[in-house]
Short mmCIF file of C-alpha atoms in Angstrom, two decimals:
data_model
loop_
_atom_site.label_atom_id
_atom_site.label_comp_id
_atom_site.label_asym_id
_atom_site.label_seq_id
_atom_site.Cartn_x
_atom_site.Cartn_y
_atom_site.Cartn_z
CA UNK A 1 0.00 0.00 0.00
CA UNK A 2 3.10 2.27 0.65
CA UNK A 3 3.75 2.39 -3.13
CA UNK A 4 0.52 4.07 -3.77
CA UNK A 5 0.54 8.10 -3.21
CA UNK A 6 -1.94 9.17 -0.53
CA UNK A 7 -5.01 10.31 -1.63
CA UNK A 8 -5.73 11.80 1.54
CA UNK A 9 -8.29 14.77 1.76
CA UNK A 10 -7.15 18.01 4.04
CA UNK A 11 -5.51 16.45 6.49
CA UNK A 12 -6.65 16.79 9.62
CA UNK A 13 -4.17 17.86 11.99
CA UNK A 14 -4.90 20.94 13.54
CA UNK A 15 -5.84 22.00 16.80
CA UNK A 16 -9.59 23.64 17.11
CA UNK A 17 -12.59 23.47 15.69
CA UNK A 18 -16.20 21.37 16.61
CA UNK A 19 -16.88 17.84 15.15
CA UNK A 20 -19.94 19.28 12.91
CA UNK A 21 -19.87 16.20 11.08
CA UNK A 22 -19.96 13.53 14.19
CA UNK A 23 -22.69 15.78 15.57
CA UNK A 24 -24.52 15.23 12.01
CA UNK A 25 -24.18 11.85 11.96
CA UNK A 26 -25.39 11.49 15.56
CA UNK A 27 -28.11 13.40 14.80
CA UNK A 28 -28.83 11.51 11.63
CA UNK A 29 -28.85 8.24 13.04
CA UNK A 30 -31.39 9.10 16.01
CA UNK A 31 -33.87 11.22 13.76
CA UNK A 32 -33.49 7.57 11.51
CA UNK A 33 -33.92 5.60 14.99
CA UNK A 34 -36.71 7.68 15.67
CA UNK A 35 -38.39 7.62 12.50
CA UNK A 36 -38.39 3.36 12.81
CA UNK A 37 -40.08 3.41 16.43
CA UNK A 38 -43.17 5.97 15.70
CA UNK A 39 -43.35 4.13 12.24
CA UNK A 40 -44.07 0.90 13.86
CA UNK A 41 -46.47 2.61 16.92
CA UNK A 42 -48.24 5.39 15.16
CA UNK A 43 -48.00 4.76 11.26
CA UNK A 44 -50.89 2.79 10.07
CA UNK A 45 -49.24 0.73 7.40
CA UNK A 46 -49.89 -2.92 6.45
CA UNK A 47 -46.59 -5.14 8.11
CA UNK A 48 -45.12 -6.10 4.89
CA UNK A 49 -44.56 -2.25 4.17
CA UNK A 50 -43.44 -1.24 7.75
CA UNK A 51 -40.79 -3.79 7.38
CA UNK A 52 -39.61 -2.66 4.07
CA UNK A 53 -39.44 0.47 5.19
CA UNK A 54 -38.05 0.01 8.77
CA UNK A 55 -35.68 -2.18 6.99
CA UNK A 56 -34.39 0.62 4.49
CA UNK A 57 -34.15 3.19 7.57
CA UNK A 58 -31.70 0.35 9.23
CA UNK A 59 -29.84 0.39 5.70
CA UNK A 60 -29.34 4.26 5.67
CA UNK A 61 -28.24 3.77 9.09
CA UNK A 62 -25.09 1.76 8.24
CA UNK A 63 -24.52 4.38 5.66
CA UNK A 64 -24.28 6.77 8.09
CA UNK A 65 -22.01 5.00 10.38
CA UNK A 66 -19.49 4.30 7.07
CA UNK A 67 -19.80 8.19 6.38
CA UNK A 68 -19.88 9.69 9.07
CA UNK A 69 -17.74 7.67 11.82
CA UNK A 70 -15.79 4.70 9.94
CA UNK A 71 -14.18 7.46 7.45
CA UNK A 72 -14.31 5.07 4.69
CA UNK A 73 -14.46 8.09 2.08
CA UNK A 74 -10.36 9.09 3.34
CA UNK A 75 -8.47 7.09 1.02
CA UNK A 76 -4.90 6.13 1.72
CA UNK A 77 -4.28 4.12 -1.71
CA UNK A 78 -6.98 1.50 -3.44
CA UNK A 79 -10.03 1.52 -1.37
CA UNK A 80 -9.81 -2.26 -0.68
CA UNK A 81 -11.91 -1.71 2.99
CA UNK A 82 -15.06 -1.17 -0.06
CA UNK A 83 -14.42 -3.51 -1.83
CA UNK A 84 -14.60 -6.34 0.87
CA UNK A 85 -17.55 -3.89 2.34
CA UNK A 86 -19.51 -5.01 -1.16
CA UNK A 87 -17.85 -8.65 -0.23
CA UNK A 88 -20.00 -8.74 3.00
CA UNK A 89 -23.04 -6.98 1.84
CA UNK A 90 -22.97 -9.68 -1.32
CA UNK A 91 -22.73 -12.48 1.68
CA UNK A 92 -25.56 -10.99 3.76
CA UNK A 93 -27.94 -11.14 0.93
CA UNK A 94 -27.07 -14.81 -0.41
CA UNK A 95 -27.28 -16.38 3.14
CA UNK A 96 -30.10 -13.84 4.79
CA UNK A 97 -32.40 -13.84 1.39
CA UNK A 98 -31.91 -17.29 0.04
CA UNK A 99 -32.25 -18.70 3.32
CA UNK A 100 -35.75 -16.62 4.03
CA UNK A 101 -36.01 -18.09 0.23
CA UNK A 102 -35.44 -21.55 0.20
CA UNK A 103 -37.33 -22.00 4.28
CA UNK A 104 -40.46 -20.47 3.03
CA UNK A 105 -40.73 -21.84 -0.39
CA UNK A 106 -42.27 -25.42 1.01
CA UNK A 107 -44.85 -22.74 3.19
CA UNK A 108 -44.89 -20.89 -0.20
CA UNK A 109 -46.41 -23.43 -2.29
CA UNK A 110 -48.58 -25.34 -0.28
CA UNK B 1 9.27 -6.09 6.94
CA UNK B 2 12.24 -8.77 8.11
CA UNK B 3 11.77 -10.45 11.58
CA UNK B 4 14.32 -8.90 13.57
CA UNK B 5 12.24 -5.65 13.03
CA UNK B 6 9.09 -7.86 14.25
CA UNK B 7 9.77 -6.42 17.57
CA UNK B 8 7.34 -4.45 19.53
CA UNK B 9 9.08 -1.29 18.42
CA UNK B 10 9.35 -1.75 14.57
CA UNK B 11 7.51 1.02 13.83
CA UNK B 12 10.36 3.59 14.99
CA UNK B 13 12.25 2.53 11.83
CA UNK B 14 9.22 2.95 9.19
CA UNK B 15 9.43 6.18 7.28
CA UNK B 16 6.62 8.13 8.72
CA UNK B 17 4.15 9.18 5.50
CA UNK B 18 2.94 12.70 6.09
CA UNK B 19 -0.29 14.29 5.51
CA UNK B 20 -2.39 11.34 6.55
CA UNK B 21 -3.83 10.78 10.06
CA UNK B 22 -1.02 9.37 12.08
CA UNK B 23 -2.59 5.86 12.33
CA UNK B 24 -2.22 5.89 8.73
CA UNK B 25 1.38 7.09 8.82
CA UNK B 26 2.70 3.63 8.39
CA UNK B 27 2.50 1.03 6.26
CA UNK B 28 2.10 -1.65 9.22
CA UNK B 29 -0.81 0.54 10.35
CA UNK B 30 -2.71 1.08 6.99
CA UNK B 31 -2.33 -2.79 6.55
CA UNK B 32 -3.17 -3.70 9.94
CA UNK B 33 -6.65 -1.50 9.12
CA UNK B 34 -7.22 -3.06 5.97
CA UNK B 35 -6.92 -6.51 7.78
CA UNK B 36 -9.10 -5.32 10.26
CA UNK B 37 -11.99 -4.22 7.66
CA UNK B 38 -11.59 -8.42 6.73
CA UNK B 39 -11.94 -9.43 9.71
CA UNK B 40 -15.34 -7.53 9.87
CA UNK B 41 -16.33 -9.26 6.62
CA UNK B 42 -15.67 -12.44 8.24
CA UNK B 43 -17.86 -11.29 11.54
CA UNK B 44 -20.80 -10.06 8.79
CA UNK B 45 -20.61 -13.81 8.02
CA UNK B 46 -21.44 -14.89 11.19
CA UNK B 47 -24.28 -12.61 12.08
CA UNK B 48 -25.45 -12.87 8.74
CA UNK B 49 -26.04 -16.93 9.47
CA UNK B 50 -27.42 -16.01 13.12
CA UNK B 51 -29.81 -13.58 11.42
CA UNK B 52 -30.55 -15.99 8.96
CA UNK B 53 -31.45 -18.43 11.63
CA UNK B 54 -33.34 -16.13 13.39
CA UNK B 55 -35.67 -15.14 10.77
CA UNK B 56 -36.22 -18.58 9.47
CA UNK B 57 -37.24 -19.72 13.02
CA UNK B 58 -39.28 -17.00 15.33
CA UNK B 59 -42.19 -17.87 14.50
CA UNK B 60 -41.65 -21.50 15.94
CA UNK B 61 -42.53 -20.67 19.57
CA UNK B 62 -43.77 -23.54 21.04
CA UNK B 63 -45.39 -23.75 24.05
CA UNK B 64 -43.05 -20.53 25.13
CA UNK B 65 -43.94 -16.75 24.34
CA UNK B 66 -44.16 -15.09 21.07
CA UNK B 67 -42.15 -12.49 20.06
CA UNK B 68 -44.67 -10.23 20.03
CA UNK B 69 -45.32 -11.24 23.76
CA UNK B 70 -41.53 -11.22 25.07
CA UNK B 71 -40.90 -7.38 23.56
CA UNK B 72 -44.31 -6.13 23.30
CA UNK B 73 -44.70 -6.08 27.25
CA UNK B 74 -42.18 -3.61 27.93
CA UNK B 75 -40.52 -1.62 24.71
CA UNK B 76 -38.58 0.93 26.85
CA UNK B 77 -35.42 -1.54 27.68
CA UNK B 78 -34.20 -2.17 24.30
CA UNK B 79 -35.44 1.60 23.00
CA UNK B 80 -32.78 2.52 25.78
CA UNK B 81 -30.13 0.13 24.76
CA UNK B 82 -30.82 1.25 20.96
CA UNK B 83 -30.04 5.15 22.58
CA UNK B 84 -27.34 4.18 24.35
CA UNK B 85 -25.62 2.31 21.58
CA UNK B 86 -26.07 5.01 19.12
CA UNK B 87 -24.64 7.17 21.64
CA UNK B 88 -21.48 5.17 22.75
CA UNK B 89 -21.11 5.19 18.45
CA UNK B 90 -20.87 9.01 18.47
CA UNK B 91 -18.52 9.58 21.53
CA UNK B 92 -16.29 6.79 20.42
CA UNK B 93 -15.86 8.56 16.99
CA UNK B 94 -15.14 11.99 18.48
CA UNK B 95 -12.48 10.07 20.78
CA UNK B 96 -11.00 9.29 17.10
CA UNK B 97 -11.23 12.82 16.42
CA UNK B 98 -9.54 14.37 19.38
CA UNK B 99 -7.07 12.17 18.98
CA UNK B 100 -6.30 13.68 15.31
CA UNK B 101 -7.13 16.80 16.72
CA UNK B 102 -4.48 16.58 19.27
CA UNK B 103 -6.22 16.84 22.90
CA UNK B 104 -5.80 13.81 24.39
CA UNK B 105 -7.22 14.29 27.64
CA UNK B 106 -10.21 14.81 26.16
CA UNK B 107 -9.57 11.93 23.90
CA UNK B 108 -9.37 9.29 27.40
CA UNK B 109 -12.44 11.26 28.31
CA UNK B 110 -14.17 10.31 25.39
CA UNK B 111 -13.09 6.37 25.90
CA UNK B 112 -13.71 6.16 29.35
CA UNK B 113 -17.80 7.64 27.93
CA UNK B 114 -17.67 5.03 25.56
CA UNK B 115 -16.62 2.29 27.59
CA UNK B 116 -19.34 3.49 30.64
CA UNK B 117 -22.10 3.53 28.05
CA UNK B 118 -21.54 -0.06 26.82
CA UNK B 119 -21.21 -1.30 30.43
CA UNK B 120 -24.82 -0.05 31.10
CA UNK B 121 -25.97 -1.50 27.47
CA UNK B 122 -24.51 -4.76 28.78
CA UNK B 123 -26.51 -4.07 32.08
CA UNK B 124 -29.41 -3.88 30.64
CA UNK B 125 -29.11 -6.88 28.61
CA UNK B 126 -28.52 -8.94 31.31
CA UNK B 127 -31.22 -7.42 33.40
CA UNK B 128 -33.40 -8.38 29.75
CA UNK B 129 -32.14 -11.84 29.44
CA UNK B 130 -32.70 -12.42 33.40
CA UNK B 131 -35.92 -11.12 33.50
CA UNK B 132 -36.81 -13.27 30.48
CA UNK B 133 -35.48 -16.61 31.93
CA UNK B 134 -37.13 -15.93 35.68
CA UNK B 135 -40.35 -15.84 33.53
CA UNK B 136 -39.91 -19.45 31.63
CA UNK B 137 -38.72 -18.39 28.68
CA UNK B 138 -35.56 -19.67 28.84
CA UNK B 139 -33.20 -20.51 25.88
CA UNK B 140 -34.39 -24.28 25.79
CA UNK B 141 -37.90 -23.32 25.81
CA UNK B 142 -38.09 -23.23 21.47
CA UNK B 143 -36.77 -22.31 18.64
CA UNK B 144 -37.15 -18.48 18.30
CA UNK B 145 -35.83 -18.34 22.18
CA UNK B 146 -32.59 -20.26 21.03
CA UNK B 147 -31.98 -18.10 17.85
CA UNK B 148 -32.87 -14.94 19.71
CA UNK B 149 -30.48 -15.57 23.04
CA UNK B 150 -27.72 -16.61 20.68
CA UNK B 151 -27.97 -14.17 18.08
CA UNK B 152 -28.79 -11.33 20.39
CA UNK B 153 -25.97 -12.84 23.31
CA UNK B 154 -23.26 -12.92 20.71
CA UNK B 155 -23.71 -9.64 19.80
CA UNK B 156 -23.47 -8.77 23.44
CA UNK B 157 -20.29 -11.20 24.01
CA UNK B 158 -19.31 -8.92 20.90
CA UNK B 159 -19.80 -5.62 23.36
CA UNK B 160 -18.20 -6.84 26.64
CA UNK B 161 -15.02 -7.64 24.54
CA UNK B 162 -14.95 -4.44 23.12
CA UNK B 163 -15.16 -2.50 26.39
CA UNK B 164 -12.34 -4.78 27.90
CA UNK B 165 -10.03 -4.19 24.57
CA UNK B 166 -10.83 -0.33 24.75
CA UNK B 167 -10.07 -0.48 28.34
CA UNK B 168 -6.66 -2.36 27.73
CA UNK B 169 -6.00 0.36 24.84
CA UNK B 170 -7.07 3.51 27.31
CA UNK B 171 -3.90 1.99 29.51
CA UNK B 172 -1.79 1.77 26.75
CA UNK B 173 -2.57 5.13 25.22
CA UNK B 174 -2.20 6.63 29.13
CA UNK B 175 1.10 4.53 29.38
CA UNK B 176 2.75 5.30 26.01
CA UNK B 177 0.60 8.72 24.37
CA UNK B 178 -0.52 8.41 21.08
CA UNK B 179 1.86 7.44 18.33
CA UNK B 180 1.26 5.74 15.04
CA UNK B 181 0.69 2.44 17.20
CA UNK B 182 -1.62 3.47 20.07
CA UNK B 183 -3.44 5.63 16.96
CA UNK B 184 -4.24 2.50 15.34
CA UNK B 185 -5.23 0.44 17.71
CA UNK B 186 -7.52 2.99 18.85
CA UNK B 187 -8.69 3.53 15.11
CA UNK B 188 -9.23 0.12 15.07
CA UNK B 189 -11.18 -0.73 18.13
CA UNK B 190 -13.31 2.42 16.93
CA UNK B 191 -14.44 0.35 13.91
CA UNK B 192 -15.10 -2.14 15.60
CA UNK B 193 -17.42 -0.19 17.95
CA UNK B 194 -18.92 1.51 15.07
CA UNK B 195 -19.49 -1.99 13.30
CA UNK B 196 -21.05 -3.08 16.58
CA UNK B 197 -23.49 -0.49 16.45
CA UNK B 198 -24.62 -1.29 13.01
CA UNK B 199 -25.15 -4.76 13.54
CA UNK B 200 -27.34 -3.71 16.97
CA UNK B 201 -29.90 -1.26 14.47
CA UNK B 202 -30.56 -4.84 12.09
CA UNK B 203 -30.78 -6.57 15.85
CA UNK B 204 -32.97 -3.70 16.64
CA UNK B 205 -35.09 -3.71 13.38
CA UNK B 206 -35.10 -7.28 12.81
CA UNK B 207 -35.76 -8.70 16.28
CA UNK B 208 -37.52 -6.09 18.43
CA UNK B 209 -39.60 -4.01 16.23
CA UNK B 210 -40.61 -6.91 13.44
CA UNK B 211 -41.08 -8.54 17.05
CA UNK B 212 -43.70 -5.97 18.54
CA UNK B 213 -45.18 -5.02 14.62
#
């Protein structure tokens, strides 16, 4: 990796300043924490599209941990730590949805 | 890197690579991240197949509670170990700030925050889990109880490793300051905070709300 020439953004070295963008992301992820809890107590939707949404809330939620605390957008080189970030989401979604898949399909069909 | 620089000081002889955040400074350190962001593949991996179990199985309750039963009774312990997570998340990241800002009191402040608010997660938790098994429901009792105490305990096994690492990296940043070692390994158990967090708003999604929907 040492060959590579950094890529870093502005570094961030100095003294001073407020975290604006940790206080963001904070803020982001309880407004998206928020949003799941009255959706499932107040919203009257049917429970096949509370869980889709509830489920894409949770989604933006990791994207806001990657942004805003796990400064995967600083690169230092290739960005190899997204690459094997696709690698897991690829593996969530083969053993998550083909196991949901292949459990219900007897329930499915009968 | 030859072995007799395999010491605990081999960094010292690196050449230090300027204008990037210190932990990134070396090439040990940006490697040890980038091993560190496979090892989290490998963890997705394993919560993936606990999730997978889960799902698959809570409805098979048995002659134990439903899921809708266990949560529904009393939402405000996990909504408070959701908050406190989320919290623990944000303090731990501006602990990786102030340390590339330079204050590093305030840096151990923001650890030793970090590390309170996932002791009283963990509290909570067990207070959950005991409160769960004094009623019956106990992890033997079916299906959905197993997949729920394992997937939900080995996220919390997860936690309680993390506070004793952070604690064991608090000593060594109080012991030795920060330098491009104690800046990754700080960097590093920050991820895996961070990654802990994520994985506890699919727990919280997944289990407790589809539970109580």
């Amino acid at each position: 990796m040492s060959t590579v020439p950094a890529k870093a953004p502005a570094p961030e070295t100095h003294q001073g300043g407020f975290p604006w963008s940790h206080v963001a992301g904070y803020l982001l992820s309880l407004v998206l924490t928020i949003g799941a809890f009255a959706l499932v107590f107040h919203a009257k939707l049917s429970f096949h599209e509370t869980l889709f949404v509830i489920l894409f809330l949770a989604v933006l939620q990791i994207l806001v941990q990657l942004l805003f605390f796990m400064h995967v957008t600083e690169r230092h080189g290739p960005s190899y730590h997204m690459m094997m970030f696709g690698l897991a989401m690829f593996f969530v979604f083969v053993i998550v949805g083909a196991s949901i898949w292949i459990m219900s399909f007897g329930s499915m069909v009968s | 890197m030859s072995i007799a620089h395999s010491g605990l000081q081999h960094h010292v002889d690196e050449p230090l690579q300027t204008g990037v955040p210190l932990e990134f400074s070396t090439e040990d350190g940006a490697t040890k991240i980038l091993g560190f962001w496979l090892f989290m593949v490998t963890d997705v991996l394993l919560f993936a197949c606990l999730f997978a179990t889960y799902v698959v199985l809570y409805k098979h309750i048995g002659a134990g509670a439903s899921a809708a039963k266990l949560f529904g009774d009393d939402v405000s312990g996990f909504t408070a170990e959701t908050f406190i997570l989320l919290t623990s998340s944000f303090t731990c990241g501006l602990a990786t700030y102030e340390m590339r800002h330079g204050s590093h009191s305030r840096l151990k402040l923001w650890i030793v925050i970090t590390m309170l608010l996932g002791l009283s997660f963990i509290g909570l938790e067990v207070y959950e889990f005991s409160t769960f098994v004094s009623h019956g429901d106990t992890m033997s009792t079916s299906a959905f109880l197993s997949a729920f105490f394992t997937l939900v305990g080995t996220h919390g096994a997860h936690v309680s490793l993390g506070i004793i690492w952070m604690g064991l990296i608090l000593y060594q940043i109080s012991r030795r300051g920060v330098n491009p070692v104690t800046a990754r390994k700080l960097f590093i158990v920050s991820l895996y905070w961070h990654f802990l967090d994520v994985v506890w708003v699919f727990i919280f999604t997944v289990v407790y709300l589809t539970g109580v929907m």
